[in-house]
JSON list of C-alpha atoms in Angstrom, two decimals:
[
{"chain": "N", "resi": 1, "resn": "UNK", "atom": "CA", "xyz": [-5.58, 36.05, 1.71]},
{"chain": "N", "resi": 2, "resn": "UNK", "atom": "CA", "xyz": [-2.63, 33.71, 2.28]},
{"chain": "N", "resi": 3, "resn": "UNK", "atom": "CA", "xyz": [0.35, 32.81, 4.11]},
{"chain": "N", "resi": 4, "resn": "UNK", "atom": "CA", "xyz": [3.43, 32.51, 1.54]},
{"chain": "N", "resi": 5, "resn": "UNK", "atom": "CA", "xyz": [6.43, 30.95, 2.58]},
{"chain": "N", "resi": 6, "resn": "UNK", "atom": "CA", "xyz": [10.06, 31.35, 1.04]},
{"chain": "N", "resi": 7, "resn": "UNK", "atom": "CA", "xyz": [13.81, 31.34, 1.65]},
{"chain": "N", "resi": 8, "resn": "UNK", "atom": "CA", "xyz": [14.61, 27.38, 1.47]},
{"chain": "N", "resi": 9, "resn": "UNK", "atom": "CA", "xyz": [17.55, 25.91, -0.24]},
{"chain": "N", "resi": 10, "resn": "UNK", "atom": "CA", "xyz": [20.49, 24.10, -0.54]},
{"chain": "N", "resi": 11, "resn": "UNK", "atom": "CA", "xyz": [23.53, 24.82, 1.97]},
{"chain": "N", "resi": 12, "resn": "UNK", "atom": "CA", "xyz": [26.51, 22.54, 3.42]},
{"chain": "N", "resi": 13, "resn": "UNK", "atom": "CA", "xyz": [26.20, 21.60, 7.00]},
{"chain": "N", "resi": 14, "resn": "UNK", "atom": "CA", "xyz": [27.34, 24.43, 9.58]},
{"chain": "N", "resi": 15, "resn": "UNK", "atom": "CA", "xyz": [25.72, 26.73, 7.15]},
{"chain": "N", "resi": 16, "resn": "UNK", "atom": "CA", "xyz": [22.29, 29.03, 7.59]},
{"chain": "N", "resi": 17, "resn": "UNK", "atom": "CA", "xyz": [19.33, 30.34, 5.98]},
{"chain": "N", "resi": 18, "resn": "UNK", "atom": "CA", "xyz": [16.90, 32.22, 6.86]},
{"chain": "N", "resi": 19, "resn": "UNK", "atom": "CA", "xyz": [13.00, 31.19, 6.09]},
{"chain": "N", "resi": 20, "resn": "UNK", "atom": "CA", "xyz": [10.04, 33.52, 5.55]},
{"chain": "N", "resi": 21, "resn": "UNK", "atom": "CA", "xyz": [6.57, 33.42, 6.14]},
{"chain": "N", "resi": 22, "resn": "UNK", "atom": "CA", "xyz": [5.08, 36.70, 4.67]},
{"chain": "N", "resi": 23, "resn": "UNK", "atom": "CA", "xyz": [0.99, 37.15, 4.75]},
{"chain": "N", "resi": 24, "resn": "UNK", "atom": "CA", "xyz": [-1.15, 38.78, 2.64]},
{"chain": "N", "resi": 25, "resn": "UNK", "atom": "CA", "xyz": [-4.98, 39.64, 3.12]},
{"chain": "N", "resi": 26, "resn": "UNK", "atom": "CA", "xyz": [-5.13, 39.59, 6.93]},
{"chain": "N", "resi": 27, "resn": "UNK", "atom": "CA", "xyz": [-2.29, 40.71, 10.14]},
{"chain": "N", "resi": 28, "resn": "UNK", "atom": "CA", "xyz": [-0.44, 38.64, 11.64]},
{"chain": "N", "resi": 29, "resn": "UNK", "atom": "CA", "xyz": [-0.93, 40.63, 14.82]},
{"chain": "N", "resi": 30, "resn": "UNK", "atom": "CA", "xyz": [-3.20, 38.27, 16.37]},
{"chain": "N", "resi": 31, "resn": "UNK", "atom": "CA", "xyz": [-2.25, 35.25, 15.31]},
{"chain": "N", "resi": 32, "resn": "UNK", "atom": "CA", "xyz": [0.05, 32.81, 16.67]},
{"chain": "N", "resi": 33, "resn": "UNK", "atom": "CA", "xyz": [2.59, 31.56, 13.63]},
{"chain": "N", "resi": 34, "resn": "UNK", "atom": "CA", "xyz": [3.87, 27.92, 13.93]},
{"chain": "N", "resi": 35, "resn": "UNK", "atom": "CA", "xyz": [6.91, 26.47, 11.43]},
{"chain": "N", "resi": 36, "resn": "UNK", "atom": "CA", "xyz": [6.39, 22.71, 10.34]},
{"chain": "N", "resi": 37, "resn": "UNK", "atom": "CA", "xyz": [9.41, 20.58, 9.04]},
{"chain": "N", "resi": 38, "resn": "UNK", "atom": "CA", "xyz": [8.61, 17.17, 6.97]},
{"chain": "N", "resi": 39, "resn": "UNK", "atom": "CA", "xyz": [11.20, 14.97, 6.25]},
{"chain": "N", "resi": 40, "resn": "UNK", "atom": "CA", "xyz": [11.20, 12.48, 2.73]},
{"chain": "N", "resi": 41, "resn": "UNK", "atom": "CA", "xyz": [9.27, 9.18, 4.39]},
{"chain": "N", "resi": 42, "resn": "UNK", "atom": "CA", "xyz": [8.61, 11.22, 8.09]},
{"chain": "N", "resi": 43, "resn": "UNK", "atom": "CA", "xyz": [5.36, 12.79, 9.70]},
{"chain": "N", "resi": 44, "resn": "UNK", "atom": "CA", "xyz": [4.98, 16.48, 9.88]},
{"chain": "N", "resi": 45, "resn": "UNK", "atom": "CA", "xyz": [7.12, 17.57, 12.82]},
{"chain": "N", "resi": 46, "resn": "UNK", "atom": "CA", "xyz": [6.67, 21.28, 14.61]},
{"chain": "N", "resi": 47, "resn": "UNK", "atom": "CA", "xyz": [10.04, 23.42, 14.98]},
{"chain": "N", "resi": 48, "resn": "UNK", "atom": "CA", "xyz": [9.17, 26.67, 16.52]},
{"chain": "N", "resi": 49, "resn": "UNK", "atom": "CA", "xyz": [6.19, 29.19, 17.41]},
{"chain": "N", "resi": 50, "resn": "UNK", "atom": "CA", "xyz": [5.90, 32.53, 18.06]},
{"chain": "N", "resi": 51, "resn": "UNK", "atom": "CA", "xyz": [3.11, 33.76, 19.75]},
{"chain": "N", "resi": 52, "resn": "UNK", "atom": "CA", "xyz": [-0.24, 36.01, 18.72]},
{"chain": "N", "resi": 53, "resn": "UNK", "atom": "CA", "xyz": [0.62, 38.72, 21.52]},
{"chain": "N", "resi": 54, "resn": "UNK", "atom": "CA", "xyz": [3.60, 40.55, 19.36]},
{"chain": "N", "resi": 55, "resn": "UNK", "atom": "CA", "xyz": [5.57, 37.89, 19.41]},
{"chain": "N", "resi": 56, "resn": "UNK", "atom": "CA", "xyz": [6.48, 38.07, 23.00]},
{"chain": "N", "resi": 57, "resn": "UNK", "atom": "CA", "xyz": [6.91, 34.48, 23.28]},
{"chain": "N", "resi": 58, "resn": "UNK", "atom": "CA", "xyz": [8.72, 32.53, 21.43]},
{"chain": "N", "resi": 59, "resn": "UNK", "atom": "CA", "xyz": [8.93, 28.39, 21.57]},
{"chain": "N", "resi": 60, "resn": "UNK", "atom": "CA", "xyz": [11.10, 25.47, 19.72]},
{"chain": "N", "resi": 61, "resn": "UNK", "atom": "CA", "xyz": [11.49, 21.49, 19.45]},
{"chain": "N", "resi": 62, "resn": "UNK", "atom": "CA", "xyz": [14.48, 20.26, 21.68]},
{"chain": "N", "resi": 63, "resn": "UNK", "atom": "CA", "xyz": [16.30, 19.59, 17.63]},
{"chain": "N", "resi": 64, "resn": "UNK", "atom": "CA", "xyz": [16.45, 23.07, 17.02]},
{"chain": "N", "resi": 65, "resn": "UNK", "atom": "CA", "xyz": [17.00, 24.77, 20.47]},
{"chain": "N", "resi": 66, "resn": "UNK", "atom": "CA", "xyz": [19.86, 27.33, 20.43]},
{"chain": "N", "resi": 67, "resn": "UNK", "atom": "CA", "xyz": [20.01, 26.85, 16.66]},
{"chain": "N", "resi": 68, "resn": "UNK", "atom": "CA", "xyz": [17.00, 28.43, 15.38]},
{"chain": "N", "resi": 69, "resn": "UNK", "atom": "CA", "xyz": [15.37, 32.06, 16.18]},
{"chain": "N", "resi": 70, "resn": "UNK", "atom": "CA", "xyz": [11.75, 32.73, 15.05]},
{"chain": "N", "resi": 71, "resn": "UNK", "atom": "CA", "xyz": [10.78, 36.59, 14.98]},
{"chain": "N", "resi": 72, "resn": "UNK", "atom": "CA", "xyz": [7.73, 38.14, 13.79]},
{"chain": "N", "resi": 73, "resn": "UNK", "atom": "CA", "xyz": [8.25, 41.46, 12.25]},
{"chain": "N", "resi": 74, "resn": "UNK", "atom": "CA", "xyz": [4.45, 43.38, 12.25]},
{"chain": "N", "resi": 75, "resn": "UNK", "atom": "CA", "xyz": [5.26, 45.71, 10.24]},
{"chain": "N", "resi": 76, "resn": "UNK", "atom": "CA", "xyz": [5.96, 43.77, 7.82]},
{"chain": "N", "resi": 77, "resn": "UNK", "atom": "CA", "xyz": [3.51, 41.31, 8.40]},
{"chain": "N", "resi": 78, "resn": "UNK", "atom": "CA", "xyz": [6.09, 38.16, 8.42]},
{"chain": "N", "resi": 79, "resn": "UNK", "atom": "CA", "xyz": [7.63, 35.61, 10.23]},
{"chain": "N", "resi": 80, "resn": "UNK", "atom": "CA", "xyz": [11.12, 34.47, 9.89]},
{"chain": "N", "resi": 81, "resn": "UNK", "atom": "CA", "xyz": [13.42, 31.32, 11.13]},
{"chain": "N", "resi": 82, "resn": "UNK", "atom": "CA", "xyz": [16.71, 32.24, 10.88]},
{"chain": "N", "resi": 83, "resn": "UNK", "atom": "CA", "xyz": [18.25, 28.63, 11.16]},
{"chain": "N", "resi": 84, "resn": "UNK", "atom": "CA", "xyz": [21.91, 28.56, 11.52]},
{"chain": "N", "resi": 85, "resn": "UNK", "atom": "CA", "xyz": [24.67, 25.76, 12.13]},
{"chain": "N", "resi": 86, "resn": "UNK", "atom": "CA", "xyz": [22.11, 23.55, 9.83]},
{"chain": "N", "resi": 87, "resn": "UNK", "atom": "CA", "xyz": [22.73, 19.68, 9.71]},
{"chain": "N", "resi": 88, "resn": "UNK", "atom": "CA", "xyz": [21.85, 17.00, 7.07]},
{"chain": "N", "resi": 89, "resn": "UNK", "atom": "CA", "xyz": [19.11, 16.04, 9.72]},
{"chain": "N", "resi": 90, "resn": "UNK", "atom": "CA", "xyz": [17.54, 19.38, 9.04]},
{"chain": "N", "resi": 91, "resn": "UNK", "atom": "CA", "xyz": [16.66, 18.54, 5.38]},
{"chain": "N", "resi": 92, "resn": "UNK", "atom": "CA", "xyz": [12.53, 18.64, 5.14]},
{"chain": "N", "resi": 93, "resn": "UNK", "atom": "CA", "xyz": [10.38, 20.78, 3.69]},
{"chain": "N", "resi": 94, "resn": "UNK", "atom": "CA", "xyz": [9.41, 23.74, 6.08]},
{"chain": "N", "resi": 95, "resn": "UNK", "atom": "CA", "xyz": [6.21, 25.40, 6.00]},
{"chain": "N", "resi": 96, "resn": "UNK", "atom": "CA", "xyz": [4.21, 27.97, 8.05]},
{"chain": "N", "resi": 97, "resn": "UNK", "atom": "CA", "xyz": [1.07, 28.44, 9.55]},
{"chain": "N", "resi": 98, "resn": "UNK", "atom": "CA", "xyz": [-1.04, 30.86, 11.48]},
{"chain": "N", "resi": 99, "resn": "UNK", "atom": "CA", "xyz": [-3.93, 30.28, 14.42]},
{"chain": "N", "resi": 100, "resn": "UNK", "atom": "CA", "xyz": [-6.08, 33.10, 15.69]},
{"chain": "N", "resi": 101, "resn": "UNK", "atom": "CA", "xyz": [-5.43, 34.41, 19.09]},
{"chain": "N", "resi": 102, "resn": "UNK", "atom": "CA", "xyz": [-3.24, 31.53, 20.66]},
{"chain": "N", "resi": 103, "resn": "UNK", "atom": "CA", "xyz": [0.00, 32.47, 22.84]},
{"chain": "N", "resi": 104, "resn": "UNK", "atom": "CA", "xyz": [1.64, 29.30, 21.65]},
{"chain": "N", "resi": 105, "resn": "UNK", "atom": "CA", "xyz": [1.02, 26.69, 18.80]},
{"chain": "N", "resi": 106, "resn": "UNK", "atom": "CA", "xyz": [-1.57, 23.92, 19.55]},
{"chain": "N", "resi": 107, "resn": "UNK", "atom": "CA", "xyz": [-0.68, 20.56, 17.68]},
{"chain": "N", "resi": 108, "resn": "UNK", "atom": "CA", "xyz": [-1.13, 20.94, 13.93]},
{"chain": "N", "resi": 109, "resn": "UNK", "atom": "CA", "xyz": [-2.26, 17.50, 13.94]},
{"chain": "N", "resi": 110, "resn": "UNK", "atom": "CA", "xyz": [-5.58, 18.12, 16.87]},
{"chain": "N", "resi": 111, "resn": "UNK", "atom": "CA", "xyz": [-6.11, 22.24, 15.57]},
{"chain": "N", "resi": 112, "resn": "UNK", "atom": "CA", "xyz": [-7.72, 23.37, 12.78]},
{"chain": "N", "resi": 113, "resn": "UNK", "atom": "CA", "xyz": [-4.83, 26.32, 11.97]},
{"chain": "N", "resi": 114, "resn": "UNK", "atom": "CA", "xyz": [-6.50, 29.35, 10.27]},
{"chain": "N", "resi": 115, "resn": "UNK", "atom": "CA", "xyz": [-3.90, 29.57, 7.15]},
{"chain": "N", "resi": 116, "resn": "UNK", "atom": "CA", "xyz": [-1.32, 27.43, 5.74]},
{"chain": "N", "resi": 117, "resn": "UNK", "atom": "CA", "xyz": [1.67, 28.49, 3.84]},
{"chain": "N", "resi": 118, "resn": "UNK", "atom": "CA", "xyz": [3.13, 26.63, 1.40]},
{"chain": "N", "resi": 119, "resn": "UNK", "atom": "CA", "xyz": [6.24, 24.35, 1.90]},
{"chain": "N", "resi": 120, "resn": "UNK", "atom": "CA", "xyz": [9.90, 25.49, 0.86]},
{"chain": "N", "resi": 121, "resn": "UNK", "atom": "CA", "xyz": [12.75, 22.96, 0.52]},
{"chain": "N", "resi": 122, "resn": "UNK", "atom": "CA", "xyz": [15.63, 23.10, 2.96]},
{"chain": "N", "resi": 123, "resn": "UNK", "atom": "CA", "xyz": [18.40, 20.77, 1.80]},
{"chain": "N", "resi": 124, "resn": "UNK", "atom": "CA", "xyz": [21.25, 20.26, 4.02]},
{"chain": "N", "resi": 125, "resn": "UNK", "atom": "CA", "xyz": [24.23, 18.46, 2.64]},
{"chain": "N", "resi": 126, "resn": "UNK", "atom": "CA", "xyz": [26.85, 16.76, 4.79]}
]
């Protein structure tokens, strides 16, 4: 049972990727999936949400607004970011996770989240 995260790397600015937080073990039909972003020296920042009720509801940080789009695909039990026009103030490590039965993501920092994915590397370059 886990939450794996992929899809980071290196790209110039104005570029995109496109992250992905597959699980394993358990659906994410009920569960509300939250992506993380921490910066070298920063806290743990939240970027987007989508929520447990098929993703009808979808949420992001004022950063990332009109950049990002989160998506959960149930059938195949993931969760994507597709992150495009990227900036060097985008460069963090991104990771996923998963609360039962929420229809938006409760601080990471208050909540105990069900699963955690492990972080990928986004690198930006200017």
């Amino acid at each position: 049972v886990q939450l794996q995260a992929s899809g980071g790397g290196l790209v110039q600015s104005g570029g995109s990727l496109r992250l992905s937080c597959a699980a394993s073990g358990f659906s994410l039909d009920d569960y509300a999936v939250g992506w993380f972003r921490q910066a070298p020296g920063k806290g743990r920042d939240w970027v987007s949400c989508v929520s447990s009720d098929r993703g009808n509801r979808t949420y992001y940080a004022d950063p990332v607004e009109g950049r990002f789009t989160i998506s959960k695909d149930n059938a195949k039990n993931t969760v994507y970011l597709q992150m495009n026009d990227l900036k060097p103030e985008d460069t963090a490590v991104y990771s996923c996770a998963a609360i039962l039965a929420y229809l938006y993501c409760p601080s990471i920092e208050r909540y105990e989240y069900h699963y955690y994915g492990q972080g990928t590397q986004v690198t930006v370059s200017s």
